[in-house]
mmCIF file of C-alpha atoms and ligand atoms in Angstrom:
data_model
loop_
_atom_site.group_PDB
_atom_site.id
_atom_site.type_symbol
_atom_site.label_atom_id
_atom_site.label_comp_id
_atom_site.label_asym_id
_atom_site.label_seq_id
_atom_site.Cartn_x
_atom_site.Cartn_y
_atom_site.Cartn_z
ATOM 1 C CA UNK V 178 -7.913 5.455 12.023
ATOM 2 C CA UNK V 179 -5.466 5.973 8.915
ATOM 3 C CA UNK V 180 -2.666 4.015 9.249
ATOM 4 C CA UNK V 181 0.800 5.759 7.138
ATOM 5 C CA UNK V 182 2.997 3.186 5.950
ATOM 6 C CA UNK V 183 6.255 4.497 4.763
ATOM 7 C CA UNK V 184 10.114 3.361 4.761
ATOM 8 C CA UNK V 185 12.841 4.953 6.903
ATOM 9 C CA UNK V 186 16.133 5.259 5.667
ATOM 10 C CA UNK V 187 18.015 8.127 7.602
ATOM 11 C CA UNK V 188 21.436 6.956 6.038
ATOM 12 C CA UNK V 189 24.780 8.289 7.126
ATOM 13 C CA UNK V 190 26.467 10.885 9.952
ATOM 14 C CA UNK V 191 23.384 12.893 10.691
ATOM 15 C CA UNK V 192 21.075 11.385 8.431
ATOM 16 C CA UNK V 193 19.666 9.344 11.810
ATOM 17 C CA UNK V 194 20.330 12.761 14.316
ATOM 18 C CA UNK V 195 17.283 14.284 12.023
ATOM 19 C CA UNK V 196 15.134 11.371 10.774
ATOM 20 C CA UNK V 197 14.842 10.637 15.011
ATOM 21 C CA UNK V 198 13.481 14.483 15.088
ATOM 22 C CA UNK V 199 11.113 14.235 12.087
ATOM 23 C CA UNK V 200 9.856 10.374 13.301
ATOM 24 C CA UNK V 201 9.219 12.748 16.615
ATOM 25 C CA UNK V 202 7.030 15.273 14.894
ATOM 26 C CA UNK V 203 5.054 13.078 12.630
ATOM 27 C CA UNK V 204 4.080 11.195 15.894
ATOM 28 C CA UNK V 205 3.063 14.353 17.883
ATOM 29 C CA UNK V 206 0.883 15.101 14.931
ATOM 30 C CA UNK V 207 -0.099 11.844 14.478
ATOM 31 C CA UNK V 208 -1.646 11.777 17.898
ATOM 32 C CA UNK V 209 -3.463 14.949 17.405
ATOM 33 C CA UNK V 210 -5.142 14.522 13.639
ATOM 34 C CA UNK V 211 -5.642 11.112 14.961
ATOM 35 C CA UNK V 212 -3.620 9.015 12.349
ATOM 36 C CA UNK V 213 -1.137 5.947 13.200
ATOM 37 C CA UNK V 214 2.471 5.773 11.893
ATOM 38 C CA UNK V 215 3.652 2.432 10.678
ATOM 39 C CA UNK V 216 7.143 2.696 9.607
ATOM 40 C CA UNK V 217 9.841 0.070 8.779
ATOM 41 C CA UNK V 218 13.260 1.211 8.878
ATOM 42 C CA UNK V 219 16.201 -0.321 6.807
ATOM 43 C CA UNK V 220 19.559 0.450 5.796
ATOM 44 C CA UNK V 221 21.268 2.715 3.399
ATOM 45 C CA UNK V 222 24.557 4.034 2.130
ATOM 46 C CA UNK V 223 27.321 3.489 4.394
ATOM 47 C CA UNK V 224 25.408 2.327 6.859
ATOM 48 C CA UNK V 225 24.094 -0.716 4.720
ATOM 49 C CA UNK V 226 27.645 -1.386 3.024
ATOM 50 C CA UNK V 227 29.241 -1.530 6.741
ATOM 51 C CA UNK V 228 26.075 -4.183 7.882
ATOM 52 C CA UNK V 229 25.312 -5.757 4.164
ATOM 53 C CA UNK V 230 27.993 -5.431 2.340
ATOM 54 C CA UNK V 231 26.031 -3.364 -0.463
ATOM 55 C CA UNK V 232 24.882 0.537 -0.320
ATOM 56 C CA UNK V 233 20.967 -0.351 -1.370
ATOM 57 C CA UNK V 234 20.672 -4.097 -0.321
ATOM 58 C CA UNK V 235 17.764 -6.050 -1.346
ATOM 59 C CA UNK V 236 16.087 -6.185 1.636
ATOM 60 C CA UNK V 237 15.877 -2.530 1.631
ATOM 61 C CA UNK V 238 14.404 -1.838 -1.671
ATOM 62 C CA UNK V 239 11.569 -4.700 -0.084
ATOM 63 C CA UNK V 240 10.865 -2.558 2.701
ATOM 64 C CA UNK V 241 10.125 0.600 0.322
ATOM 65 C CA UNK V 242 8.530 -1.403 -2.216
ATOM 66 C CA UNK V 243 5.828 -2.672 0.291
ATOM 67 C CA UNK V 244 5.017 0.903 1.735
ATOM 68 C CA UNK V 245 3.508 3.839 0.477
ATOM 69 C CA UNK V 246 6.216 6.123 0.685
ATOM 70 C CA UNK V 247 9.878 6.520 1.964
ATOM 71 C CA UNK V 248 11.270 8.949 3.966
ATOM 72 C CA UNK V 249 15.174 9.231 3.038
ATOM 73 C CA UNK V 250 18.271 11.074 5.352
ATOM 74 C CA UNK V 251 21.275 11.417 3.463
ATOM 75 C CA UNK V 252 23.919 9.097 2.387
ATOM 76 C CA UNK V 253 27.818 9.307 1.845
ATOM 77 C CA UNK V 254 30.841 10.581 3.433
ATOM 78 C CA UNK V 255 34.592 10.348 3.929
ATOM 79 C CA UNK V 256 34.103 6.761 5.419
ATOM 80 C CA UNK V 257 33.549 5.852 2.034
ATOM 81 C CA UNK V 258 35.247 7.852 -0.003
ATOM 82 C CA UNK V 259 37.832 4.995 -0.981
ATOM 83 C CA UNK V 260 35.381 2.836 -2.563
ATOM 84 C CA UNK V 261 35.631 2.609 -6.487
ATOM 85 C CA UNK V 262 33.322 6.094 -7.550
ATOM 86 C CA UNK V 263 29.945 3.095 -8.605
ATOM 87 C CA UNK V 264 30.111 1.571 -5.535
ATOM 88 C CA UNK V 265 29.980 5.219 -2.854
ATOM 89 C CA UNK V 266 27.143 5.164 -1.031
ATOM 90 C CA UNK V 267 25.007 8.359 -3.173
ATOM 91 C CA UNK V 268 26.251 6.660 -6.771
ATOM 92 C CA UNK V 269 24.869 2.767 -5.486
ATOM 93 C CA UNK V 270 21.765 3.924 -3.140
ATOM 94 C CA UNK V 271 20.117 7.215 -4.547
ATOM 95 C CA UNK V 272 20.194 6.830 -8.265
ATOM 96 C CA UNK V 273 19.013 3.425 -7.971
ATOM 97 C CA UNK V 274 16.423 4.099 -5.897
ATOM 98 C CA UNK V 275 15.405 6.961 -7.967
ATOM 99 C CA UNK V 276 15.718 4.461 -11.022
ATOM 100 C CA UNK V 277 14.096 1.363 -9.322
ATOM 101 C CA UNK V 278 10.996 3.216 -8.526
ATOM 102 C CA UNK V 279 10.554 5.670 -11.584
ATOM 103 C CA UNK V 280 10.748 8.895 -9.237
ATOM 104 C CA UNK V 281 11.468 11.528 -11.874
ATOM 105 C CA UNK V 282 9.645 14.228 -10.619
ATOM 106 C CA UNK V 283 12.043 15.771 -8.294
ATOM 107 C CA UNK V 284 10.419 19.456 -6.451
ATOM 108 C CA UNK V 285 12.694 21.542 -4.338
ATOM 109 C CA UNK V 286 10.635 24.470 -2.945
ATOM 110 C CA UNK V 287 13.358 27.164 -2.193
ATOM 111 C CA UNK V 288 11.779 28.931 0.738
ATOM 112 C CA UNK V 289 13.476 32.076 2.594
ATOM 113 C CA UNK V 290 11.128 33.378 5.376
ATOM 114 C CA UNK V 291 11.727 37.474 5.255
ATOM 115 C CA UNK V 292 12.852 36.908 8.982
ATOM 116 C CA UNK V 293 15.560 34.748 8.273
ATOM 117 C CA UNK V 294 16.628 37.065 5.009
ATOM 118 C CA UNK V 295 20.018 37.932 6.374
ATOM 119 C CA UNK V 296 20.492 34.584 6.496
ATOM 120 C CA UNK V 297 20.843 35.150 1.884
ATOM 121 C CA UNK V 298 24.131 35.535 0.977
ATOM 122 C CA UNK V 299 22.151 37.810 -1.270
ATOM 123 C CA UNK V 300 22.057 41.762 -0.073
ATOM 124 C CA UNK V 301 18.804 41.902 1.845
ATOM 125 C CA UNK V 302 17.194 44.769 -0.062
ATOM 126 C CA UNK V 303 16.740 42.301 -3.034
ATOM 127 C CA UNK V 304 14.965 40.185 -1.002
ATOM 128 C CA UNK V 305 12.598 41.879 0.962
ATOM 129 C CA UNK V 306 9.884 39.952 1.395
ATOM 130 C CA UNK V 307 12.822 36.930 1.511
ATOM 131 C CA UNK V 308 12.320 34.237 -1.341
ATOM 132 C CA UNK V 309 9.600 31.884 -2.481
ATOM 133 C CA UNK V 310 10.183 29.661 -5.646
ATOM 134 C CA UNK V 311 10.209 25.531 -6.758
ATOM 135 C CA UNK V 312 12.448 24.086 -8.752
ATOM 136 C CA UNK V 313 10.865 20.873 -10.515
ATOM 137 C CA UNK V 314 14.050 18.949 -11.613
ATOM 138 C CA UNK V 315 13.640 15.623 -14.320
ATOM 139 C CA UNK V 316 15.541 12.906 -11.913
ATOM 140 C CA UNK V 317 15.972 9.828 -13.944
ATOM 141 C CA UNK V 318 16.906 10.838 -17.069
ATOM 142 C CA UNK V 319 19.744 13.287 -18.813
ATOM 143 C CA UNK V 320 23.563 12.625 -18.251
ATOM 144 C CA UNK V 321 23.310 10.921 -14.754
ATOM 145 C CA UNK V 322 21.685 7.513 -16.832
ATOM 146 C CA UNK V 323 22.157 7.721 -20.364
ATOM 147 C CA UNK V 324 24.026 4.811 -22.260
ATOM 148 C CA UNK V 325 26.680 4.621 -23.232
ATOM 149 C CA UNK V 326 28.221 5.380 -19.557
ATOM 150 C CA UNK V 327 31.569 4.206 -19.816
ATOM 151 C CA UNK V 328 35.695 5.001 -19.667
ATOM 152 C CA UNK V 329 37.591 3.183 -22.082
ATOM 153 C CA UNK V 330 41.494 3.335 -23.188
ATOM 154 C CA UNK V 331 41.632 4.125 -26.985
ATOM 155 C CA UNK V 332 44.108 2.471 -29.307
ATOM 156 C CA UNK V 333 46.644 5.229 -29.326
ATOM 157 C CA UNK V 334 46.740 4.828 -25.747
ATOM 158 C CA UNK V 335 44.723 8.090 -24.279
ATOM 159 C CA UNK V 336 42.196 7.841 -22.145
ATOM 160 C CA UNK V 337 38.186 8.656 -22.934
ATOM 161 C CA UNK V 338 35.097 9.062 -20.731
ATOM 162 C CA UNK V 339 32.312 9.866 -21.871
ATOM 163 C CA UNK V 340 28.584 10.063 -20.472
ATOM 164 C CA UNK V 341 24.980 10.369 -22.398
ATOM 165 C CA UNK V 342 22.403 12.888 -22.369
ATOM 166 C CA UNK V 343 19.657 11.532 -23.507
ATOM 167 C CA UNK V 344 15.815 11.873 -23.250
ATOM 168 C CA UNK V 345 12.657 10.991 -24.581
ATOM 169 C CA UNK V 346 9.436 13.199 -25.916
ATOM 170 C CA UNK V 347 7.666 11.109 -23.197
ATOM 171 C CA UNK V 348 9.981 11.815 -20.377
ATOM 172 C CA UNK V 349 10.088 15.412 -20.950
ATOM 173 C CA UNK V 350 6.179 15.667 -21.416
ATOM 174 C CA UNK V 351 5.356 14.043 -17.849
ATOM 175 C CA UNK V 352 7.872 16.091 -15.951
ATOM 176 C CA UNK V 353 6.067 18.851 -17.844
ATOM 177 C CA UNK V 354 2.960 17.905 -16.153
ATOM 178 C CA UNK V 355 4.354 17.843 -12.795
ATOM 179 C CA UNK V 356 5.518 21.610 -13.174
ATOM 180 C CA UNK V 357 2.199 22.183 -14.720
ATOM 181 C CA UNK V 358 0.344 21.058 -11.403
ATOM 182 C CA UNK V 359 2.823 22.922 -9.258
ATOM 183 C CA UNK V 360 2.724 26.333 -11.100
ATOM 184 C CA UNK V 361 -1.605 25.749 -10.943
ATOM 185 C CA UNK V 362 -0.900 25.842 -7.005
ATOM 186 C CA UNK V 363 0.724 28.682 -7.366
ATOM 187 C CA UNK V 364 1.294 32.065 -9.223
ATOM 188 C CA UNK V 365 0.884 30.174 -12.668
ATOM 189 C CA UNK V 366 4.090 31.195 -14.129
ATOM 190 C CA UNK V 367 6.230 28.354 -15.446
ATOM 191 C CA UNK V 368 9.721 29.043 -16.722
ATOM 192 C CA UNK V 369 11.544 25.704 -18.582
ATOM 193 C CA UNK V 370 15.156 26.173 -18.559
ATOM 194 C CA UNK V 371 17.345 24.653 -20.975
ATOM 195 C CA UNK V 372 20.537 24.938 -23.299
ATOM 196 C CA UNK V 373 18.536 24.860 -26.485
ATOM 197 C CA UNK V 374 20.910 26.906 -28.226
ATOM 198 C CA UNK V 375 24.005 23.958 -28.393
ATOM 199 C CA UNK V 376 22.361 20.926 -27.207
ATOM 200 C CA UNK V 377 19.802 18.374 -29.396
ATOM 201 C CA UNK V 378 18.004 17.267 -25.849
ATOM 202 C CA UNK V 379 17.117 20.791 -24.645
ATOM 203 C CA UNK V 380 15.833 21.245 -28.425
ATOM 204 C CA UNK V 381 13.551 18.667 -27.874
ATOM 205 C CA UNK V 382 12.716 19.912 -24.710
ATOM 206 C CA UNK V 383 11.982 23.271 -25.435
ATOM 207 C CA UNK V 384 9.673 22.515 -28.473
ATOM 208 C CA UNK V 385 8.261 19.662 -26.284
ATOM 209 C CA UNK V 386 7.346 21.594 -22.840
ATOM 210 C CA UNK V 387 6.043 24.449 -25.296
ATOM 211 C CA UNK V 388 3.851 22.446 -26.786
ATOM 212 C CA UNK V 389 2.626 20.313 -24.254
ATOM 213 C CA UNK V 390 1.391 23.818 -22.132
ATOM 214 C CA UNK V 391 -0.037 25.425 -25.108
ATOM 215 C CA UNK V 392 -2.275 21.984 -25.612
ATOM 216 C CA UNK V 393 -2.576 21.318 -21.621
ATOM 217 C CA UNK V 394 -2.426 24.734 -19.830
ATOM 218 C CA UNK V 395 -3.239 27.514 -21.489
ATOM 219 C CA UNK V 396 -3.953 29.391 -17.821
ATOM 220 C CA UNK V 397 0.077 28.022 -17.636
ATOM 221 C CA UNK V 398 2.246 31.587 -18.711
ATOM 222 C CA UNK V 399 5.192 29.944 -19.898
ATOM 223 C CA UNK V 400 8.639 31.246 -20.699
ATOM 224 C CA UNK V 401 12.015 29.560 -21.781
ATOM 225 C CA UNK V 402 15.780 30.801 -20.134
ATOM 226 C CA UNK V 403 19.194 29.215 -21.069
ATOM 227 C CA UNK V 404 20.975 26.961 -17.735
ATOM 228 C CA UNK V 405 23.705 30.120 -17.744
ATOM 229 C CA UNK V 406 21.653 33.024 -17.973
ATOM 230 C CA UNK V 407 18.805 31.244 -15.680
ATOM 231 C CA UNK V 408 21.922 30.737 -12.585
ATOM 232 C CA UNK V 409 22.507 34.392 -13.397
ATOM 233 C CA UNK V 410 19.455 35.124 -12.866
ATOM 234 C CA UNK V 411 18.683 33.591 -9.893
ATOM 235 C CA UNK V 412 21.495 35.260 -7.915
ATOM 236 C CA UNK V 413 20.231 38.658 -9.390
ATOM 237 C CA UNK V 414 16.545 38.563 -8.896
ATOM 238 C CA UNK V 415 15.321 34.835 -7.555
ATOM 239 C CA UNK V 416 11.916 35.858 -7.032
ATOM 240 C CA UNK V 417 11.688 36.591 -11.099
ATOM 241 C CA UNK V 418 11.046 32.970 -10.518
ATOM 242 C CA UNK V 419 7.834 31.039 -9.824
ATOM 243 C CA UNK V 420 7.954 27.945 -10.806
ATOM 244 C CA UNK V 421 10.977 26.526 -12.889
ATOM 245 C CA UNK V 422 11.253 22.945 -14.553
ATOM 246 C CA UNK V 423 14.737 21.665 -15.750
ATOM 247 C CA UNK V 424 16.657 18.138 -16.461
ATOM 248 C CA UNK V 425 18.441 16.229 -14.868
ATOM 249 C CA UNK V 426 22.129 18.642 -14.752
ATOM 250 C CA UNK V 427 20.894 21.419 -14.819
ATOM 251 C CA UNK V 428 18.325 21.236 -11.755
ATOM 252 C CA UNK V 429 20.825 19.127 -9.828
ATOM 253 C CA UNK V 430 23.077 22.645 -10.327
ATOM 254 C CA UNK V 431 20.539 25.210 -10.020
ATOM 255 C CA UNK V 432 18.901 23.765 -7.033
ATOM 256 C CA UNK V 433 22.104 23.679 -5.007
ATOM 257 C CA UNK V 434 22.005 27.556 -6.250
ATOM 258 C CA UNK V 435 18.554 28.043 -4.886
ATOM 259 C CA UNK V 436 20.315 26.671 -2.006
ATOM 260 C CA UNK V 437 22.666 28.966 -1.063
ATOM 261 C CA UNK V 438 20.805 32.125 -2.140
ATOM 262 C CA UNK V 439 17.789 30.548 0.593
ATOM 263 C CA UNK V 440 20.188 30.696 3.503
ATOM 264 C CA UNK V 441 20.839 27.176 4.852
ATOM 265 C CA UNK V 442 20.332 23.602 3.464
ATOM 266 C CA UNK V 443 19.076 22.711 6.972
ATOM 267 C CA UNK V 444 16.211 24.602 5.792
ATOM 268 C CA UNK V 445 15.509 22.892 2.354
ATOM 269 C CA UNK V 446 13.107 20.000 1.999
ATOM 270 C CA UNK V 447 12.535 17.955 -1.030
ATOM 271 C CA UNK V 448 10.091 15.679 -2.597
ATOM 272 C CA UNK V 449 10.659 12.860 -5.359
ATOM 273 C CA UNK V 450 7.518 11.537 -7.239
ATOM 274 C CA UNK V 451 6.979 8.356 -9.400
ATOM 275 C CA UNK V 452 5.394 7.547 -12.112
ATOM 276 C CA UNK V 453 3.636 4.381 -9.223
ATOM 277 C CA UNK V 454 0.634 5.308 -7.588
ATOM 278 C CA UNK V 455 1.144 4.140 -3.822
ATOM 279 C CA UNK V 456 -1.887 1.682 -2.351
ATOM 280 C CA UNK V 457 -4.213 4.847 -2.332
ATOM 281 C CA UNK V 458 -3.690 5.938 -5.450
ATOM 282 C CA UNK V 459 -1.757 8.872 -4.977
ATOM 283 C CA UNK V 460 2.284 9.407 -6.334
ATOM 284 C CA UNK V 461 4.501 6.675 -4.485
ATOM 285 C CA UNK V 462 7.410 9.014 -3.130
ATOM 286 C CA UNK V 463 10.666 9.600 -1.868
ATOM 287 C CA UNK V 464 11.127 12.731 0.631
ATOM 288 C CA UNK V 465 14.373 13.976 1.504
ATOM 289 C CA UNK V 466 16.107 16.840 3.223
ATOM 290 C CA UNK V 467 18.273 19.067 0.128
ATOM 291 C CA UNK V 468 21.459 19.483 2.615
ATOM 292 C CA UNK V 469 23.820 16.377 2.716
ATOM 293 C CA UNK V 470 25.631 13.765 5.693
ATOM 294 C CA UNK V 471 27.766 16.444 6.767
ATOM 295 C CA UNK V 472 30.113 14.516 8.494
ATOM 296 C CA UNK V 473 32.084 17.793 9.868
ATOM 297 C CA UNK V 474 29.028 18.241 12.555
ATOM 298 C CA UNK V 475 28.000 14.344 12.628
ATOM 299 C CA UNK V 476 27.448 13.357 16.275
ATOM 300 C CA UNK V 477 26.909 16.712 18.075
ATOM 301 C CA UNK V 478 23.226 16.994 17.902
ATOM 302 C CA UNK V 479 23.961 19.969 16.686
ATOM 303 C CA UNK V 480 22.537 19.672 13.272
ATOM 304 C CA UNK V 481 18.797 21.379 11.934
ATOM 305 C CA UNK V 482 16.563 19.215 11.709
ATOM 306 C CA UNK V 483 13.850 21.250 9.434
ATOM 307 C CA UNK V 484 15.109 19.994 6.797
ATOM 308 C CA UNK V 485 13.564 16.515 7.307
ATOM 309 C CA UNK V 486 11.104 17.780 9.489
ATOM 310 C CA UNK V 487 9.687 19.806 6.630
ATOM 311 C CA UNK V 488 10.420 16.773 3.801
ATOM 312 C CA UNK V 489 7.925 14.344 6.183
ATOM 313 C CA UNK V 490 5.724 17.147 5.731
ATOM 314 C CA UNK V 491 6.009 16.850 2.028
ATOM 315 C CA UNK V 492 5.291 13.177 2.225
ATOM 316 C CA UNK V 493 1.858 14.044 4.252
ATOM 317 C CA UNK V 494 0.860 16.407 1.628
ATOM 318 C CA UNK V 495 1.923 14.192 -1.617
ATOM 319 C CA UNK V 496 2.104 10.766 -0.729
ATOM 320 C CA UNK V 497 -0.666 10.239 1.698
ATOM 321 C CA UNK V 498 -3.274 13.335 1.042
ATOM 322 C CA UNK V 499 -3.039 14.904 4.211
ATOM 323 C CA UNK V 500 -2.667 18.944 3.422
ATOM 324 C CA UNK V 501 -3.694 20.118 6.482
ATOM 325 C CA UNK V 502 -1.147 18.279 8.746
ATOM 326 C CA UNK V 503 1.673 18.674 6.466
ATOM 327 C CA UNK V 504 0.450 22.971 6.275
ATOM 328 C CA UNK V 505 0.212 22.619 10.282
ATOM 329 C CA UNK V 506 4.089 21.513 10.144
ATOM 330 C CA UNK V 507 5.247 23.834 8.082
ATOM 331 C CA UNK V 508 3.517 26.759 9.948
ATOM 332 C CA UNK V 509 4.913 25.199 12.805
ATOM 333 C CA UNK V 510 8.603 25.094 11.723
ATOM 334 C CA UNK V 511 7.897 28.558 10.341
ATOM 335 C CA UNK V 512 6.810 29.999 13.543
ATOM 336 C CA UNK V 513 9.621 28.565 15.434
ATOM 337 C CA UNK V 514 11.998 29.738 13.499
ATOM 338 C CA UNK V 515 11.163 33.449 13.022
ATOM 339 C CA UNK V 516 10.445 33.529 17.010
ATOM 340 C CA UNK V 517 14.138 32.612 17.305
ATOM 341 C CA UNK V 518 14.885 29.491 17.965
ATOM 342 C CA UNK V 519 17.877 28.522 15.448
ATOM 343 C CA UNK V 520 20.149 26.086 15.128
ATOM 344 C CA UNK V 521 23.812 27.115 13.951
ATOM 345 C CA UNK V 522 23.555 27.147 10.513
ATOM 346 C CA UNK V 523 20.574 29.881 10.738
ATOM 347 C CA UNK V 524 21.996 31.330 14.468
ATOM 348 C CA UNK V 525 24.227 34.269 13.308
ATOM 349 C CA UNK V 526 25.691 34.828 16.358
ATOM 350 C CA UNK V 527 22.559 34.702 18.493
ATOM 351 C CA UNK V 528 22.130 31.918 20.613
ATOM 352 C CA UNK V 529 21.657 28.337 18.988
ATOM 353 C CA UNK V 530 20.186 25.498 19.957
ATOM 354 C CA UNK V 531 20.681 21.465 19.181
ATOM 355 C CA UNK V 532 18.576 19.402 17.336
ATOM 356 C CA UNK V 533 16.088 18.133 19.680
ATOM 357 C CA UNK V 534 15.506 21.587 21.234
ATOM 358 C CA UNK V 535 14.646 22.981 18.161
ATOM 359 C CA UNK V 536 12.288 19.683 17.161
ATOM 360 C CA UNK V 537 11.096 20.473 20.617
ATOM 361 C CA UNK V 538 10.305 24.164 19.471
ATOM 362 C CA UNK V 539 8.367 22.643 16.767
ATOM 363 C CA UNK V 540 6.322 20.026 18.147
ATOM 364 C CA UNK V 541 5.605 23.410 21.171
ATOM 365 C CA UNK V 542 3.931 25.042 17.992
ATOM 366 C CA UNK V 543 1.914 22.866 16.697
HETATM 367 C C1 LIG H 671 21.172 15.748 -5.186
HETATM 368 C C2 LIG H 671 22.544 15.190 -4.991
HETATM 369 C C3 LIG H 671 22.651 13.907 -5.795
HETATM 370 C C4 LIG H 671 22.417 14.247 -7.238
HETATM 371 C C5 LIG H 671 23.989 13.166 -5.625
HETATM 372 C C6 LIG H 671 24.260 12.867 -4.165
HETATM 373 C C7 LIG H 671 24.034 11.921 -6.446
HETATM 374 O O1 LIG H 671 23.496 16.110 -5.362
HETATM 375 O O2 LIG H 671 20.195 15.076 -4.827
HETATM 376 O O3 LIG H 671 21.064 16.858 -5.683
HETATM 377 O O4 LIG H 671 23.332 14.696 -7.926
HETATM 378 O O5 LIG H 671 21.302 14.084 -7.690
HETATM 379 MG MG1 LIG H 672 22.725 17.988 -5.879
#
């Protein structure tokens, strides 16, 4: 029998009310595709500066490094909020994790099922058929890790901050290859967005991704938008959209777009892949739900737990090679969903339900 090993770090406020969901579904599935889970779970975020004094302690990074995956909640909130801006719990435990382990391929799907299209802030008649589209984002480069990083007083006494964006040919050519692989899956149609018109790194990129398609995947039908036009045009028309690949800023911006235009973030699953294979030789991971902590419903079990539900999913399909599974979750969560059960973020004014009852709805459909 297959044994998953993976990390859990469900984080802060409801980061544990989903992970205990999604743990709940993998093992239901588990038991019927006849695979065993072997998780570890360690602190993060708050959670580990409260019990370690640090927001990514060393025995945590440990625990991911010896499994095959991990499967992340979400870190941060107003506990910490007084800590000096490098020591909060999303600056000191995500970006190092996405650092320590290379995981610069970052894919959001942004998924709208037509039944839940009133859920769009979007006018319904645009979205007819609701909204199916990935954003690949480029996670550990750009602005967010560029040297110099730094605020410094000048001699005359002002005040100066200033951040890098930086990347390499190299960096921009295997994200590249990530959105080539997840357009092939797809309808084929790749669109690189970029602000080539001001900026020397989306140069690069532009002349780099175009390129690297024309040499690698010519099936690939590639096209190029600017960041501002390209969050235009997602609000107008998101299914124009099949597959688009961005840095570091600008994905980080359009993907919270994608976001709200798809209804809910309880909704919105995400998958972070390395440049390490895992012990079976496919992409070491990180999978995490797109919404964040929030703290304002922390506690209620009132939060959606698809989210996660759907990012463990992810990790079946990426990280340990089990498509059918992970497609069996997501039909599940699908089917639950459009036959009405809904949390509160997706209720609109029907009756909701709290997490476990709608992990319960799940696990009744698969
Ligand atoms: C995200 C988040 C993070 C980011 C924050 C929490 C550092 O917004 O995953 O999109 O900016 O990457
Ligand atoms: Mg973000």
């Amino acid at each position: 029998m297959p044994t998953l090993k993976f990390a859990v770090l469900a984080g802060d406020y409801i980061g544990p009310e989903v992970m205990a969901e999604a743990l709940r579904v993998l093992g239901h599935v588990a038991r019927q595709e006849g695979f065993a889970l072997d998780y570890t779970e360690a602190a993060v975020g708050g959670a580990a500066i409260d019990r370690h004094g640090a927001a990514l302690p060393e025995s945590t990074l440990q625990t991911c490094a010896a499994a095959d995956a991990i499967l992340f909640g979400s870190v941060g909130g107003p506990k910490w909020e007084k800590l000096p801006p490098n020591q909060q719990p999303e600056r000191a435990a995500l970006l190092p994790l996405r650092k320590h382990f290379t995981l610069f391929a970052n894919i959001r799907p942004g998924l709208l099922y037509r039944e839940l299209a009133d859920a769009s802030p979007l006018k319904s008649e645009r979205i007819p058929d609701g909204i199916d589209i990935v954003c690949i984002r480029e996670l550990t480069g750009g602005l967010y890790f560029g040297q110099p990083k730094a605020t410094t007083t000048l001699p005359d006494g002002d005040i100066q901050a200033v951040d890098t964006m930086v990347y390499r040919r190299s960096e921009i050519e295997r994200i590249t290859a990530t959105a080539i692989t997840a357009a092939r899956a797809r309808r084929k149609r790749l669109c690189s967005v970029d602000k080539a018109n001001v900026l020397e790194t989306s140069v690069l990129w532009r002349k780099t991704v175009t390129e690297y398609v024309a040499k690698h995947a010519p099936d690939v039908t590639l096209s190029h938008m600017y960041v501002d036009n390209a969050a235009m045009q997602l609000a107008r028309d998101p299914n124009q959209f099949d597959v688009f690949v961005t840095e570091n800023m600008f994905g980080d911006i359009l993907s919270d777009e994608m976001a709200v235009i798809c209804g809910s973030l309880g909704m919105l699953s995400s998958a972070s892949l390395g440049a390490k294979q895992n012990s079976l030789g496919l992409p070491f991971g990180l999978y995490e739900p797109a919404g964040g902590t929030a703290p304002d419903i922390a506690g209620k079990s009132i939060a959606n737990p698809c989210a996660q539900i759907l990012s463990a999913a992810l990790m079946l399909r990426y990280s340990f090679g089990l498509e059918k599974p992970a497609a069996r979750i997501e039909a599940a969560v699908r089917a639950a969903v459009t036959s009405g059960t809904r949390t509160g973020d997706i209720a609109f004014g029907r009756p909701s339900v709290g997490t476990q009852a709608m992990a319960d709805a799940v696990i009744a459909r698969l």
